[in-house]
Coordinates of C-alpha atoms and ligand atoms in Angstrom, one line a residue:
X1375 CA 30.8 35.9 51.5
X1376 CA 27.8 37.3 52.9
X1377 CA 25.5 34.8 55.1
X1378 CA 22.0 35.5 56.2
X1379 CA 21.4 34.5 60.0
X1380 CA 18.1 33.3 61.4
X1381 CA 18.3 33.6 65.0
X1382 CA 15.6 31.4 67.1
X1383 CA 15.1 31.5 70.2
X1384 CA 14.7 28.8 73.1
X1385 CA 11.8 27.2 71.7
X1386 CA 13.5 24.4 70.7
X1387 CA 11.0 22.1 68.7
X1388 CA 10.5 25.5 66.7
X1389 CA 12.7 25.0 63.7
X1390 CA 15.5 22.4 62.8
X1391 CA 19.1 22.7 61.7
X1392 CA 20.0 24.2 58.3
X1393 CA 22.7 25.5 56.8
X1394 CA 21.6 26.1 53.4
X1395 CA 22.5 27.3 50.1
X1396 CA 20.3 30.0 48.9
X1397 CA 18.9 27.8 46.3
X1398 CA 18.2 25.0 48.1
X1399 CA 16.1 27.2 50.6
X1400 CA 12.7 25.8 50.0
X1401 CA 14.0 22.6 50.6
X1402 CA 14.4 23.2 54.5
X1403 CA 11.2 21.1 55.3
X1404 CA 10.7 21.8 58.6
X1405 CA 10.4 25.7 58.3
X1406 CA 6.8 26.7 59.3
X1407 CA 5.5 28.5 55.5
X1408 CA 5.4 31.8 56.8
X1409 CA 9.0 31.5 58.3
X1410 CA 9.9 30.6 55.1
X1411 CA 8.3 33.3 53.2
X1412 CA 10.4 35.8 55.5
X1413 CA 13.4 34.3 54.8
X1414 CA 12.6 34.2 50.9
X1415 CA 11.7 38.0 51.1
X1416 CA 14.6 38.5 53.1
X1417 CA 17.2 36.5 50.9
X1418 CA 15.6 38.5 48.2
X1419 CA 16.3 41.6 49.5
X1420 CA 19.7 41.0 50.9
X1421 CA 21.0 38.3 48.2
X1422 CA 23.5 36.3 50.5
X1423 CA 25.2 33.3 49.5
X1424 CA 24.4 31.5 52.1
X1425 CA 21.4 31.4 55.4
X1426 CA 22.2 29.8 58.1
X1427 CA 18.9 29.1 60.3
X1428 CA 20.6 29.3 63.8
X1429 CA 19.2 26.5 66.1
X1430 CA 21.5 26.0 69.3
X1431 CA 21.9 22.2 69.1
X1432 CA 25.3 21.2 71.0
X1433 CA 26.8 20.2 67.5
X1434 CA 26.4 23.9 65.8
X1435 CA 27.4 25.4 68.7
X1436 CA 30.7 23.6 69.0
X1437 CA 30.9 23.9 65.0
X1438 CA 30.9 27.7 66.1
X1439 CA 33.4 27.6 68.7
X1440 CA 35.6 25.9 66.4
X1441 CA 35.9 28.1 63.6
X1442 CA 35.8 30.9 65.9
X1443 CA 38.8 29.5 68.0
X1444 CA 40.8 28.7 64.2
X1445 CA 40.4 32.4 63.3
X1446 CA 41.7 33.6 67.2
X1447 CA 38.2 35.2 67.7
X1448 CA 37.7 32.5 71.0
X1449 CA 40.5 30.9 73.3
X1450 CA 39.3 28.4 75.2
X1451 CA 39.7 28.4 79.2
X1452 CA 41.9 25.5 80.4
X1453 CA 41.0 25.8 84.1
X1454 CA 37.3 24.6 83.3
X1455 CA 34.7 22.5 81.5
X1456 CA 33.8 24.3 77.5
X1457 CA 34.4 28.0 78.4
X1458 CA 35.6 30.3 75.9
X1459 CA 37.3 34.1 76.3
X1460 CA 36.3 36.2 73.8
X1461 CA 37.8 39.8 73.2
X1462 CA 36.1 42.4 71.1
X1463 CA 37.5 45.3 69.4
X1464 CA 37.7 48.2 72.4
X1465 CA 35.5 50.1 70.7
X1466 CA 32.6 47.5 70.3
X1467 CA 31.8 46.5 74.0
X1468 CA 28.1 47.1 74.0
X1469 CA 25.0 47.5 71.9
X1470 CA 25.3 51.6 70.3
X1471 CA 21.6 52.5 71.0
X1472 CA 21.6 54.9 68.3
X1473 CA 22.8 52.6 65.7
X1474 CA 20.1 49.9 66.6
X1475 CA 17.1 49.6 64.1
X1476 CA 14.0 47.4 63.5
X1477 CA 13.3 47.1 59.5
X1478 CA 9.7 47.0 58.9
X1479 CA 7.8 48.2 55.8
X1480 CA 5.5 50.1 58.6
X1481 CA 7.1 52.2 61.0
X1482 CA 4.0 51.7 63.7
X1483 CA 4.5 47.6 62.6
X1484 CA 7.7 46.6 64.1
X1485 CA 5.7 44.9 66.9
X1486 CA 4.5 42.4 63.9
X1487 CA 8.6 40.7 64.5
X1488 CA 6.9 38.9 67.6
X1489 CA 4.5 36.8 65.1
X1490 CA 4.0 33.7 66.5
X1491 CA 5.7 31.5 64.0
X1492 CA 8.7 32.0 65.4
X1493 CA 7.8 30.8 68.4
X1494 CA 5.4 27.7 69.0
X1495 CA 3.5 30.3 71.5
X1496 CA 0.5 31.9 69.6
X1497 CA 1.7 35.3 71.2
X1498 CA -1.4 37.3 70.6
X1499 CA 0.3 40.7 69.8
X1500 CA -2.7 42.7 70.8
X1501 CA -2.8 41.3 74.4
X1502 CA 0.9 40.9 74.5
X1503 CA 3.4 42.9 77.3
X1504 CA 7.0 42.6 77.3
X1505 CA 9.1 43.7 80.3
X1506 CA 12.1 41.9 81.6
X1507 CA 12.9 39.2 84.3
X1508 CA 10.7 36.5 85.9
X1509 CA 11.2 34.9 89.5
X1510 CA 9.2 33.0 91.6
X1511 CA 9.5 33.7 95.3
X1512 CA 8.2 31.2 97.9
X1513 CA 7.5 32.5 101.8
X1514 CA 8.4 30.2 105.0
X1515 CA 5.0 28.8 104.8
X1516 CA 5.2 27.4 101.2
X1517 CA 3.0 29.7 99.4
X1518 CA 4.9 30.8 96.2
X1519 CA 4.1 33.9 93.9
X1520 CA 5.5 34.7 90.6
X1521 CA 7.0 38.6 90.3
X1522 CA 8.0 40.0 86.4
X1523 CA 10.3 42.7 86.7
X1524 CA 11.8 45.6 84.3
X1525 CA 14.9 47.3 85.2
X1526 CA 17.4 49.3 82.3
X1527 CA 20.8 47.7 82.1
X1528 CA 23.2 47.1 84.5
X1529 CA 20.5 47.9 87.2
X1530 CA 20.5 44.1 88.7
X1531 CA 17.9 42.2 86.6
X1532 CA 20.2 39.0 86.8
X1533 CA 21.1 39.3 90.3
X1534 CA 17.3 39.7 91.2
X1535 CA 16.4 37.2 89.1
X1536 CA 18.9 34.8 90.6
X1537 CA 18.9 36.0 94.4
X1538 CA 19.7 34.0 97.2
X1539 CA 17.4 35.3 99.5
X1540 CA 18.9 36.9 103.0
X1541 CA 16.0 35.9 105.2
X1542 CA 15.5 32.5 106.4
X1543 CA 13.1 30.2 104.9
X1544 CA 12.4 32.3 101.8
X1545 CA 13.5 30.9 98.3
X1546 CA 13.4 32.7 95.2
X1547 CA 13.4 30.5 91.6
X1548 CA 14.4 32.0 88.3
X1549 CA 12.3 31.3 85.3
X1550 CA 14.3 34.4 83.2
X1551 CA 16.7 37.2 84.0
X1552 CA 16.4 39.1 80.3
X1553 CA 12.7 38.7 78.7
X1554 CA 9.7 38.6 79.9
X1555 CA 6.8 37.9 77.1
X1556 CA 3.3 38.2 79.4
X1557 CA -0.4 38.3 78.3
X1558 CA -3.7 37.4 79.7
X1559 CA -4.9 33.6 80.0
X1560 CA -8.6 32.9 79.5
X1561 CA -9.3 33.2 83.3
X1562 CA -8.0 36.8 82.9
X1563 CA -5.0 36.2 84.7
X1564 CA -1.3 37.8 83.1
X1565 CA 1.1 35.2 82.1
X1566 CA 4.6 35.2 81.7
X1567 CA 7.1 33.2 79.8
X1568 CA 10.8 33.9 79.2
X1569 CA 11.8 33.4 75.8
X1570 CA 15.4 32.8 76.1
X1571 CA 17.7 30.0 76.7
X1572 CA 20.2 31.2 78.5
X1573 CA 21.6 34.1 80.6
X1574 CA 23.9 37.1 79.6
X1575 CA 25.0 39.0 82.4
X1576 CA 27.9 41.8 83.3
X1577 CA 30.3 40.3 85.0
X1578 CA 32.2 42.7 87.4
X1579 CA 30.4 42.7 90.9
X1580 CA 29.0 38.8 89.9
X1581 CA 30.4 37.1 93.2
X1582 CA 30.2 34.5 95.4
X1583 CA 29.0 36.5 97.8
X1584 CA 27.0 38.6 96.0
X1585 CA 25.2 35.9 93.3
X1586 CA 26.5 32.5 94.4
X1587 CA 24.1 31.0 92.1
X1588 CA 25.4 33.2 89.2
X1589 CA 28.4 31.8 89.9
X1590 CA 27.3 28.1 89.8
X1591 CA 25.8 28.8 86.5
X1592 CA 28.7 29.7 84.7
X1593 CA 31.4 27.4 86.1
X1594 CA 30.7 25.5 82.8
X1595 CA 29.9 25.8 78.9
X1596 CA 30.0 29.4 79.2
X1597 CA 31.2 32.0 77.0
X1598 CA 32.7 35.6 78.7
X1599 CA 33.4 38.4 77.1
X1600 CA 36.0 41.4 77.6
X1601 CA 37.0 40.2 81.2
X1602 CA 40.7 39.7 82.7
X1603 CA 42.2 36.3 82.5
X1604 CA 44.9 34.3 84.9
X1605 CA 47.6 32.4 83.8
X1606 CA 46.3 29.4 85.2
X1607 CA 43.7 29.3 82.1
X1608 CA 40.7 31.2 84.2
X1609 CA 38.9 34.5 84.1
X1610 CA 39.2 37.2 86.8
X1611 CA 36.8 40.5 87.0
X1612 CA 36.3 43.7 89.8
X1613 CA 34.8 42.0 92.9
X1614 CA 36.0 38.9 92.7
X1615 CA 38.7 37.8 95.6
X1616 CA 42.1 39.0 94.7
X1617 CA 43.9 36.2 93.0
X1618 CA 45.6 33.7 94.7
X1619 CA 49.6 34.2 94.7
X1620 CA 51.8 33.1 91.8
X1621 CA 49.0 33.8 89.6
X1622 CA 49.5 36.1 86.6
X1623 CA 46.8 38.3 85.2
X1624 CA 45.8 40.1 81.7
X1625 CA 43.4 42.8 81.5
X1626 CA 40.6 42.5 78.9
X1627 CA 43.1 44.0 76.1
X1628 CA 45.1 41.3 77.3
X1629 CA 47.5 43.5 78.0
X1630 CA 49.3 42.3 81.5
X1631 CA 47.8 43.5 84.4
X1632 CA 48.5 43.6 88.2
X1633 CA 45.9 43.5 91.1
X1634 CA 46.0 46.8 92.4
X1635 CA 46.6 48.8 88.8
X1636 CA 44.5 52.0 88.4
X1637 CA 42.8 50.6 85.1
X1638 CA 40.2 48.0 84.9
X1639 CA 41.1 44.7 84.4
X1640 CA 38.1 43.6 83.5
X1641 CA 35.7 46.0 81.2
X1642 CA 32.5 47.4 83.2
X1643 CA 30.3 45.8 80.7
X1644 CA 32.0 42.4 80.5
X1645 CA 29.4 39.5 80.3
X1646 CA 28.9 36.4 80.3
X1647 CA 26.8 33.9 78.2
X1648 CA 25.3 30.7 80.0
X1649 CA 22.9 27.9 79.6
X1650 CA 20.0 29.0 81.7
X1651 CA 19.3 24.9 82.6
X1652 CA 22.9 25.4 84.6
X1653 CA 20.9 27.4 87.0
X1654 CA 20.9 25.6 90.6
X1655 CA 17.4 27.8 91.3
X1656 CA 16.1 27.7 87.9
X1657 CA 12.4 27.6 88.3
X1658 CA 10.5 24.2 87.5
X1659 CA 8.2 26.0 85.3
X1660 CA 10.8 27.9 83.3
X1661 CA 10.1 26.6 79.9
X1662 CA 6.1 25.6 80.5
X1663 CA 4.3 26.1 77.3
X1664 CA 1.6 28.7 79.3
X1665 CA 4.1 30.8 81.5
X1666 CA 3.9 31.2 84.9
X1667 CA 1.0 33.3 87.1
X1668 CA 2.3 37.0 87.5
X1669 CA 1.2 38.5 90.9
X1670 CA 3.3 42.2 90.6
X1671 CA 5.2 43.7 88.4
X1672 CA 8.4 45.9 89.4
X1673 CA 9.9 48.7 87.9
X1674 CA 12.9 49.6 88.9
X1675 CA 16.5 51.7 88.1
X1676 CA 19.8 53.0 89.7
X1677 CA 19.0 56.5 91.4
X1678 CA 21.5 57.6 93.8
X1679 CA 19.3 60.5 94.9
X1680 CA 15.5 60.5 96.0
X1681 CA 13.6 57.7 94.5
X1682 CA 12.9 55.6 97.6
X1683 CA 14.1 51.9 98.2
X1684 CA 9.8 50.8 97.6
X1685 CA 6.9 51.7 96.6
X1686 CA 3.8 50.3 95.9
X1687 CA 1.4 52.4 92.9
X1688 CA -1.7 53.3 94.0
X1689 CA -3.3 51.6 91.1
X1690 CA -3.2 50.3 87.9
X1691 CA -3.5 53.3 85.6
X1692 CA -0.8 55.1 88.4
X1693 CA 1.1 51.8 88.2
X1694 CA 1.3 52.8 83.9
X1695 CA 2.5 56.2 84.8
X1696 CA 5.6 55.3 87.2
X1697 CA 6.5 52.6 84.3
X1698 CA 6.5 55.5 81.8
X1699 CA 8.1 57.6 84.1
X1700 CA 11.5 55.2 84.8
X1701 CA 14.8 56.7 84.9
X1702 CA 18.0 55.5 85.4
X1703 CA 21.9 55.9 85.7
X1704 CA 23.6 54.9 83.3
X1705 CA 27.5 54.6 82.4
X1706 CA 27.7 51.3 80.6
X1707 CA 26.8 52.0 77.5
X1708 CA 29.3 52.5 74.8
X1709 CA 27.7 56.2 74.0
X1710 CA 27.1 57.5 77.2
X1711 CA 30.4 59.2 78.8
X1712 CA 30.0 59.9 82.7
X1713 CA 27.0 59.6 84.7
X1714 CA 23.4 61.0 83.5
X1715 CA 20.2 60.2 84.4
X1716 CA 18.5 58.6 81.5
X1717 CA 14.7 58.3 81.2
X1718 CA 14.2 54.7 80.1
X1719 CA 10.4 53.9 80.5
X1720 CA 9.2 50.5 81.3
X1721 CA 13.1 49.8 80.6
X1722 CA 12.3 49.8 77.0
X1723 CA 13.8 52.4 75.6
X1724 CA 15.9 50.8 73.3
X1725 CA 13.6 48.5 71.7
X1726 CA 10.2 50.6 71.4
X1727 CA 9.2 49.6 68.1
X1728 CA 6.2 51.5 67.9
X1729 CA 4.7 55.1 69.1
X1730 CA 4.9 55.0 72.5
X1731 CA 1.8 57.0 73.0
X1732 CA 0.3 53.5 71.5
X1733 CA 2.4 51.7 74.0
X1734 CA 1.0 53.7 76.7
X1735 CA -2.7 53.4 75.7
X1736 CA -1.8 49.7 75.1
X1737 CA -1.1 49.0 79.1
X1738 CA -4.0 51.6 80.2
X1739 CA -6.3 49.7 78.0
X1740 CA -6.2 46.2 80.2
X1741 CA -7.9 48.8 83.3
X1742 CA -10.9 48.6 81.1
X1743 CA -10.9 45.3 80.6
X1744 CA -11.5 44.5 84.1
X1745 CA -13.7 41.9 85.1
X1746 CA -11.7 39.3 82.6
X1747 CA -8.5 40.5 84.2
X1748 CA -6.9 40.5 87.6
X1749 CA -4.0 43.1 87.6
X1750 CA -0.7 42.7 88.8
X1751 CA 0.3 45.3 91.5
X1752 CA 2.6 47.3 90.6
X1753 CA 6.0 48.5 92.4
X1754 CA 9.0 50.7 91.8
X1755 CA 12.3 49.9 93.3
X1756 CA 15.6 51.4 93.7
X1757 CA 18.7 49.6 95.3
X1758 CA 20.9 52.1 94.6
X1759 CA 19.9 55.1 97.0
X1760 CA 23.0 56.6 97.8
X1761 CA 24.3 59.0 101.1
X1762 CA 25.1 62.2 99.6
X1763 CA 28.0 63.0 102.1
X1764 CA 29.4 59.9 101.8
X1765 CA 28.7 58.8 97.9
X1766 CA 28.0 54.9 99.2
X1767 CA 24.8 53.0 98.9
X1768 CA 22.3 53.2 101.3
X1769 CA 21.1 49.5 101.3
X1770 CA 23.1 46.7 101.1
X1771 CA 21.2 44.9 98.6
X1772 CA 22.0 41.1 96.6
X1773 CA 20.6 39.0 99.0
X1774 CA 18.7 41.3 101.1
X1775 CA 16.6 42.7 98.7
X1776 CA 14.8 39.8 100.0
X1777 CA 13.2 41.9 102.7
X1778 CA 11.7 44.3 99.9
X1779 CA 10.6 41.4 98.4
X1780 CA 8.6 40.2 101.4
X1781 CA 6.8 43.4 101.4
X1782 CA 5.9 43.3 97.9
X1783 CA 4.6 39.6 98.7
X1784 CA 2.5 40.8 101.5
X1785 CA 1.0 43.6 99.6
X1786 CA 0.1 40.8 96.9
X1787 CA -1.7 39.3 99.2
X1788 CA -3.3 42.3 101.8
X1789 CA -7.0 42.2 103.0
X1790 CA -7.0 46.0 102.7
X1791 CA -5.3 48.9 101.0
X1792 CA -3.5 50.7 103.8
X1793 CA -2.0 46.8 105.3
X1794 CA 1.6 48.2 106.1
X1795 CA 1.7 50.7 103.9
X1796 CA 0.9 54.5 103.9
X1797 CA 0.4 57.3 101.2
X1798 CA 3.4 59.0 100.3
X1799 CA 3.6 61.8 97.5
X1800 CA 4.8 59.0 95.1
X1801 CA 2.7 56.1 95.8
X1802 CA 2.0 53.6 99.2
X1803 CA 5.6 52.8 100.8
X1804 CA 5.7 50.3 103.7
X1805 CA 4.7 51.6 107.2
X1806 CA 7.7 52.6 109.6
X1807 CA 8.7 48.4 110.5
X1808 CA 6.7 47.3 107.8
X1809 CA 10.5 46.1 105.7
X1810 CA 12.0 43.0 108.4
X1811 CA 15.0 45.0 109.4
X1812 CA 16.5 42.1 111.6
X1813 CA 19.9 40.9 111.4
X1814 CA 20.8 44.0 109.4
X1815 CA 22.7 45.4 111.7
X1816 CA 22.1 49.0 112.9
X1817 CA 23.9 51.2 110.8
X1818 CA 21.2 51.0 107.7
X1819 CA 19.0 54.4 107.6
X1820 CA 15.8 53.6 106.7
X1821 CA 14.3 57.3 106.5
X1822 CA 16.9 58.1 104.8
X1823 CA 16.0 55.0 102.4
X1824 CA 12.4 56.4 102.3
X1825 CA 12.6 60.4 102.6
X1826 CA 11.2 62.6 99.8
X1827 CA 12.5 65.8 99.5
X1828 CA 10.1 68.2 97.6
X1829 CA 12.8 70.0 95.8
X1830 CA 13.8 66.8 94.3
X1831 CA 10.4 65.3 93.4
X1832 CA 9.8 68.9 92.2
X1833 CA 12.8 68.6 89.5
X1834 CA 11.6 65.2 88.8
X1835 CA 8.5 65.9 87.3
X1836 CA 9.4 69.5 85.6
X1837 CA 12.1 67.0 83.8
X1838 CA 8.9 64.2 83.0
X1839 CA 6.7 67.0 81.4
X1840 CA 9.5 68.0 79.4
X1841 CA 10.1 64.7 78.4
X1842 CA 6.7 63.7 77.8
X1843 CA 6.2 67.0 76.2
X1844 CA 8.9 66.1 73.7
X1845 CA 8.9 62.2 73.5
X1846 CA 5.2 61.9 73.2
X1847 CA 3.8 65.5 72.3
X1848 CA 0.2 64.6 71.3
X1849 CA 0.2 60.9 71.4
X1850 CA -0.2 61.5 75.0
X1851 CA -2.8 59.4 76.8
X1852 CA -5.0 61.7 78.9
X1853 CA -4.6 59.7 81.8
X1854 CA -0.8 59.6 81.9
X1855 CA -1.0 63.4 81.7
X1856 CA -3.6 62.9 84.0
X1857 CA -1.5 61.1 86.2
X1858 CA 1.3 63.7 86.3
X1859 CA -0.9 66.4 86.9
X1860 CA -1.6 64.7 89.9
X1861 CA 1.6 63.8 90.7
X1862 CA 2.2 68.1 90.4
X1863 CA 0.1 68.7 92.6
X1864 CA 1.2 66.4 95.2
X1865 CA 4.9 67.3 95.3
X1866 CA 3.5 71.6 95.2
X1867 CA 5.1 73.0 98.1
Ligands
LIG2344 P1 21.4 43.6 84.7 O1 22.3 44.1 83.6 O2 20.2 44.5 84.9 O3 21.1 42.1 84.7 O4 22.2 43.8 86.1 P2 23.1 42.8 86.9 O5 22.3 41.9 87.8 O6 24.1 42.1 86.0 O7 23.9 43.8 87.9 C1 24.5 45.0 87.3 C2 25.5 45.5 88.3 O8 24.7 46.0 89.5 C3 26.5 44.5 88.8 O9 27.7 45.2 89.0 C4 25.9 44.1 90.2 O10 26.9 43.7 91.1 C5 25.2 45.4 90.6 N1 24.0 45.1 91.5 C6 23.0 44.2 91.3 N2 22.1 44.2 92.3 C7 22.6 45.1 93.2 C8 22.1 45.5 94.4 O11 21.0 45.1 94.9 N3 22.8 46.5 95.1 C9 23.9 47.1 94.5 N4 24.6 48.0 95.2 N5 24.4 46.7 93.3 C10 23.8 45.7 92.7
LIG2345 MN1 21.4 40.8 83.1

């Protein structure tokens, strides 16, 4: 039997439950019309027997679990409240890029799949940005800015997003950890909302010390995925405290497994799926209708070598170019064997639907339409700066990101350009003391965090024009080419 799936997303008020035969489908009154033209179009072209509009109410979702758990596809997790264990087939444990695809009848039209009938947010297409987590972050004196973030996988959106910040009297809320819809209100100021109703993060590293809240959010209703599991009915990954004596485990084959085994017991890209309302720092304004006042947006990835810790773009059209320019390690994914550094601009990669010389323009085109809007600031971070003699990280990051944060704030809010900052070859990067080093400890090498080595940055941007060259060809905008030309000349010897 074949069965057409709607998905919706959080919105909840969007579209009500149906489980519907195919003939009965234009009796689903609730469906907006052009919802349910799609779905005619698509049950059309797919002929199932059966289209299930997916809507998350508590009773489908245990309907789900149910049949899952009578076909051994779920076992449930005795040691807490409504989690499940879910093992996949070893060879499907992440999304295979290459075999990902957007069906539209126009190839430069895939962006159309945001129409706002799925969502009760007109989201204006034309004026419409998508990047990746939202947070709010409030400073000892109670003022409170709103950061949205894009990092590839596995690069620490969730634990950003969910940070329990290291210095005192900061507090960071999460309105999302995954999507980030943003576009311009009438007073010209970028808005963000996060589509989503939950959270989906790797597992492995997710610890009480490093993301307590993470933690507290999935100690209930929570479905994991392809992690190790003790005999007392509970889940065990890679950085959590060994398990306590007398307790068995099983590795994510659920195969046996003993603390201390060369193999994994977990798998690096085990997840787990959340409610994001289970949250202890979800953000008061995480589901508000008009999104939530974005003051900088941060790009980020995993570079063990020569991206700095920070930096801030020295404007908006640069800000466009170090988006575009993104790379990032990657391992996770299920096509990718060892390390490489991926290019992954604006950590979209996998989900441009469109030319992304259009994309570019798109983002350079909001410069122009100054006056009406205040632009974010943009930054570029990287946690995962790593010794080269020794192979560990440079920063100790989780919680103490924080202090990047607190620069990124204060540059937000700066009375003048060079306010602890200076010009480096790849942007402004705080002023030596600028980043609240105390209670650190000593051993943390901040030029080292912050040195650029020409011969790297000279690499770099060979490897950009190549990839421009190749990924974008024509399509081009003059002032990202622009924009590396500059950047040549900067890093020439
Ligand atoms: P996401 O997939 O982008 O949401 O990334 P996660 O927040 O789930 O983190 C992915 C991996 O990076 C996990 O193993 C984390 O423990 C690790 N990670 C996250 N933030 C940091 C950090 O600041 N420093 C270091 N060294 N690792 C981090
Ligand atoms: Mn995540």
């Amino acid at each position: 039997m074949s069965c057409l799936l709607l998905g919706v997303l959080r919105r909840r008020n969007a579209i009500s439950t149906a489980s519907v035969g195919v003939r009965s489908l234009a009796s689903i009154p609730s469906l907006p019309p052009s919802v349910a033209e799609f779905v005619s179009g698509a049950v059309t072209e797919c002929k199932p027997t059966k289209v299930h509009v997916v809507t998350g109410t508590p009773e489908e979702t245990a309907d789900i679990l149910a049949n899952l758990e009578k076909e051994g596809m779920v076992k449930k997790l005795s040691k807490y409240e409504n989690c499940w264990l879910a093992r996949t087939d070893p060879k499907d444990v992440a999304r295979v890029e290459s075999k990902t695809v957007i069906v539209t009848k126009d190839q430069r039209d895939t962006i159309t799949l945001l129409e706002s009938s799925f969502v009760k947010h007109n989201v204006d297409r034309r004026h419409c940005f998508f990047l990746h987590q939202i947070l709010g972050i409030t400073n000892p004196q109670g003022v409170k800015r709103y950061i949205a973030a894009a990092f590839p996988s596995a690069c620490g959106k969730t634990n950003l997003a969910m940070m329990k910040p290291a210095l005192p009297g900061w507090t960071v809320e999460c309105v999302g950890d995954d999507i980030a819809w943003m576009k311009f209100d009438s007073q010209g100021k970028l808005r963000a909302i996060n589509p989503e109703n939950g959270f989906f993060g790797v597992a492995p590293g997710t610890s009480l010390k490093t993301n307590p809240h993470a933690m507290a959010t999935i100690s209930r209703n929570t479905v994991f995925t392809n992690v190790g599991e003790t005999s007392d009915g509970g889940v065990w990954w890679e950085g959590l405290e060994p398990p306590a004596p007398g307790i068995k485990l099983s590795d994510w084959h659920g195969k046996s497994w003993k603390y201390g085994d060369s193999t994994l017991c977990a798998h690096p890209n085990s997840r787990f799926c959340a409610p994001a309302g289970q949250c202890p720092i979800i953000d008061p304004l995480w589901e508000s209708d008009e999104g939530v006042p974005i003051d900088a947006i941060v790009f980020g990835g995993r570079r063990p070598e020569g991206v700095p810790l920070v930096y801030e773009s020295f404007n908006w059209r640069h800000g466009v170019f170090v988006g575009a320019a993104m790379r990032s390690e990657s391992t996770a994914a299920a096509e990718h064997k060892g390390k490489v550094i991926m290019h992954d601009p604006f950590a979209m990669r996998p989900f441009f639907g469109y030319n992304f010389g259009d994309y570019l323009a798109h983002w350079l085109s909001m410069e122009t339409r100054k006056g009406q809007t205040q632009l974010p600031k943009i930054f570029h971070v990287n946690w995962f700066r790593k010794d080269q003699k020794t192979g560990s990280f440079l920063w100790p990051g989780f919680g103490e990101n924080a202090r990047v944060l607190e620069w990124i704030f204060k540059r937000c809010g700066r009375t003048s350009e060079d306010e602890a900052a200076t010009k480096s070859i790849v942007g402004w990067i705080p002023q030596n003391g600028a980043i609240n080093t105390e209670g650190l400890g000593g051993n943390i090498d901040m030029g080292a965090l912050f040195d650029l080595p020409k011969p790297f940055w000279q690499k770099e941007t060979q490897e950009l024009r190549t990839y421009f060259t190749q990924q974008v060809g024509a399509d081009l905008p003059a002032q990202v080419e622009g924009e590396l030309r500059a950047l040549e000349e900067r890093v020439r010897d």
